[in-house]
Amino acid sequence: MLQMIDLGTDAGIIKLQEQLLNDILGNGNWRVGGRFRGISLVKEILCRKKLFLILDDVDDSTRIENLLGKCNWFAPGSRVIITLRDRHLLAALKENVCTTYKVKEFKVEQLNKHEATQSKKFPIKTFN
């Protein structure tokens, strides 16, 4: 399972590329060395793999391109779910990176401190 990694840096992108290769290929020996080498390895090696990948809270389409290319690097039938908060980024992803399917938009209101600690909504025992 992929861990949360900061994609805001080249080091974060490289770490995610390495983790993607290691987790999918089942060993811990992959070292990409650099962002562009990682792009080549992901593209060449995973093009034969059918993947289901979830990227949560994405905030920059260029970072997605460093991991997924134009979403055509994986075998046919692969699916990538990307969650994001920025509607403009969704438009950029649709235009430049990925084919999108029906998108469900959820608006979530932030809870105040009192609501967040209400035991009826989120019982404390749930988090123990």
PDB file of C-alpha atoms in Angstrom, residues 1-81:
ATOM      1  CA  MET A   1       0.000   0.000   0.000  1.00  0.00           C
ATOM      2  CA  LEU A   2       1.381   3.410  -0.923  1.00  0.00           C
ATOM      3  CA  GLN A   3       2.116   5.830   1.870  1.00  0.00           C
ATOM      4  CA  MET A   4       1.413   9.539   1.864  1.00  0.00           C
ATOM      5  CA  ILE A   5       4.313  11.306   0.174  1.00  0.00           C
ATOM      6  CA  ASP A   6       4.788  15.015  -0.526  1.00  0.00           C
ATOM      7  CA  LEU A   7       4.726  15.411  -4.298  1.00  0.00           C
ATOM      8  CA  GLY A   8       5.766  19.047  -4.025  1.00  0.00           C
ATOM      9  CA  THR A   9       9.437  18.225  -4.524  1.00  0.00           C
ATOM     10  CA  ASP A  10      11.509  16.187  -6.954  1.00  0.00           C
ATOM     11  CA  ALA A  11      12.552  14.021  -4.001  1.00  0.00           C
ATOM     12  CA  GLY A  12       8.893  13.345  -3.240  1.00  0.00           C
ATOM     13  CA  ILE A  13       8.144  12.436  -6.855  1.00  0.00           C
ATOM     14  CA  ILE A  14      11.192  10.145  -6.995  1.00  0.00           C
ATOM     15  CA  LYS A  15      10.178   8.460  -3.742  1.00  0.00           C
ATOM     16  CA  LEU A  16       6.651   7.910  -5.051  1.00  0.00           C
ATOM     17  CA  GLN A  17       7.952   6.513  -8.356  1.00  0.00           C
ATOM     18  CA  GLU A  18      10.190   4.112  -6.426  1.00  0.00           C
ATOM     19  CA  GLN A  19       7.402   3.093  -4.075  1.00  0.00           C
ATOM     20  CA  LEU A  20       4.998   2.535  -6.971  1.00  0.00           C
ATOM     21  CA  LEU A  21       7.506   0.242  -8.713  1.00  0.00           C
ATOM     22  CA  ASN A  22       8.438  -1.595  -5.516  1.00  0.00           C
ATOM     23  CA  ASP A  23       4.875  -2.160  -4.346  1.00  0.00           C
ATOM     24  CA  ILE A  24       3.515  -3.277  -7.710  1.00  0.00           C
ATOM     25  CA  LEU A  25       6.472  -5.451  -8.672  1.00  0.00           C
ATOM     26  CA  GLY A  26       6.745  -6.963  -5.205  1.00  0.00           C
ATOM     27  CA  ASN A  27      10.289  -6.169  -4.204  1.00  0.00           C
ATOM     28  CA  GLY A  28      12.110  -3.320  -2.547  1.00  0.00           C
ATOM     29  CA  ASN A  29      15.060  -3.044  -4.894  1.00  0.00           C
ATOM     30  CA  TRP A  30      13.955  -0.295  -7.295  1.00  0.00           C
ATOM     31  CA  ARG A  31      15.905   2.956  -7.172  1.00  0.00           C
ATOM     32  CA  VAL A  32      15.106   5.375  -9.982  1.00  0.00           C
ATOM     33  CA  GLY A  33      17.914   7.828  -9.312  1.00  0.00           C
ATOM     34  CA  GLY A  34      16.161  10.828 -10.836  1.00  0.00           C
ATOM     35  CA  ARG A  35      12.732  12.064 -11.839  1.00  0.00           C
ATOM     36  CA  PHE A  36      13.215  11.545 -15.596  1.00  0.00           C
ATOM     37  CA  ARG A  37      14.718   8.071 -15.140  1.00  0.00           C
ATOM     38  CA  GLY A  38      11.724   7.283 -12.905  1.00  0.00           C
ATOM     39  CA  ILE A  39       9.344   8.428 -15.627  1.00  0.00           C
ATOM     40  CA  SER A  40      11.070   6.101 -18.113  1.00  0.00           C
ATOM     41  CA  LEU A  41      11.015   3.148 -15.729  1.00  0.00           C
ATOM     42  CA  VAL A  42       7.362   3.595 -14.781  1.00  0.00           C
ATOM     43  CA  LYS A  43       6.396   3.904 -18.432  1.00  0.00           C
ATOM     44  CA  GLU A  44       8.479   0.949 -19.670  1.00  0.00           C
ATOM     45  CA  ILE A  45       7.866  -1.496 -16.844  1.00  0.00           C
ATOM     46  CA  LEU A  46       4.264  -0.808 -15.885  1.00  0.00           C
ATOM     47  CA  CYS A  47       2.907  -0.608 -19.438  1.00  0.00           C
ATOM     48  CA  ARG A  48       2.107  -4.318 -19.174  1.00  0.00           C
ATOM     49  CA  LYS A  49       0.445  -4.056 -15.769  1.00  0.00           C
ATOM     50  CA  LYS A  50      -3.245  -3.458 -15.210  1.00  0.00           C
ATOM     51  CA  LEU A  51      -3.424  -1.108 -12.224  1.00  0.00           C
ATOM     52  CA  PHE A  52      -5.940   0.404  -9.852  1.00  0.00           C
ATOM     53  CA  LEU A  53      -4.295   3.467  -8.335  1.00  0.00           C
ATOM     54  CA  ILE A  54      -5.710   6.104  -5.992  1.00  0.00           C
ATOM     55  CA  LEU A  55      -4.062   9.520  -5.674  1.00  0.00           C
ATOM     56  CA  ASP A  56      -5.595  11.573  -2.885  1.00  0.00           C
ATOM     57  CA  ASP A  57      -5.648  15.359  -2.514  1.00  0.00           C
ATOM     58  CA  VAL A  58      -3.743  16.182  -5.712  1.00  0.00           C
ATOM     59  CA  ASP A  59      -2.883  19.853  -6.141  1.00  0.00           C
ATOM     60  CA  ASP A  60      -0.733  20.054  -9.297  1.00  0.00           C
ATOM     61  CA  SER A  61      -1.216  18.414 -12.703  1.00  0.00           C
ATOM     62  CA  THR A  62       2.515  18.455 -13.539  1.00  0.00           C
ATOM     63  CA  ARG A  63       3.142  16.173 -10.573  1.00  0.00           C
ATOM     64  CA  ILE A  64       0.561  13.760 -11.936  1.00  0.00           C
ATOM     65  CA  GLU A  65       2.347  13.779 -15.292  1.00  0.00           C
ATOM     66  CA  ASN A  66       5.583  12.758 -13.522  1.00  0.00           C
ATOM     67  CA  LEU A  67       3.840   9.689 -12.165  1.00  0.00           C
ATOM     68  CA  LEU A  68       1.245   8.797 -14.800  1.00  0.00           C
ATOM     69  CA  GLY A  69       2.286  10.560 -17.975  1.00  0.00           C
ATOM     70  CA  LYS A  70      -0.819  11.087 -20.040  1.00  0.00           C
ATOM     71  CA  CYS A  71      -2.524   8.256 -18.131  1.00  0.00           C
ATOM     72  CA  ASN A  72      -1.552   5.967 -20.989  1.00  0.00           C
ATOM     73  CA  TRP A  73       1.476   4.352 -19.388  1.00  0.00           C
ATOM     74  CA  PHE A  74      -0.446   1.426 -17.915  1.00  0.00           C
ATOM     75  CA  ALA A  75      -2.147  -1.559 -19.518  1.00  0.00           C
ATOM     76  CA  PRO A  76      -5.650  -1.185 -20.956  1.00  0.00           C
ATOM     77  CA  GLY A  77      -8.274  -1.511 -18.254  1.00  0.00           C
ATOM     78  CA  SER A  78      -6.177   0.286 -15.640  1.00  0.00           C
ATOM     79  CA  ARG A  79      -8.006   2.828 -13.516  1.00  0.00           C
ATOM     80  CA  VAL A  80      -6.670   5.823 -11.631  1.00  0.00           C
ATOM     81  CA  ILE A  81      -8.830   7.653  -9.121  1.00  0.00           C
TER      82      ILE A  81
END
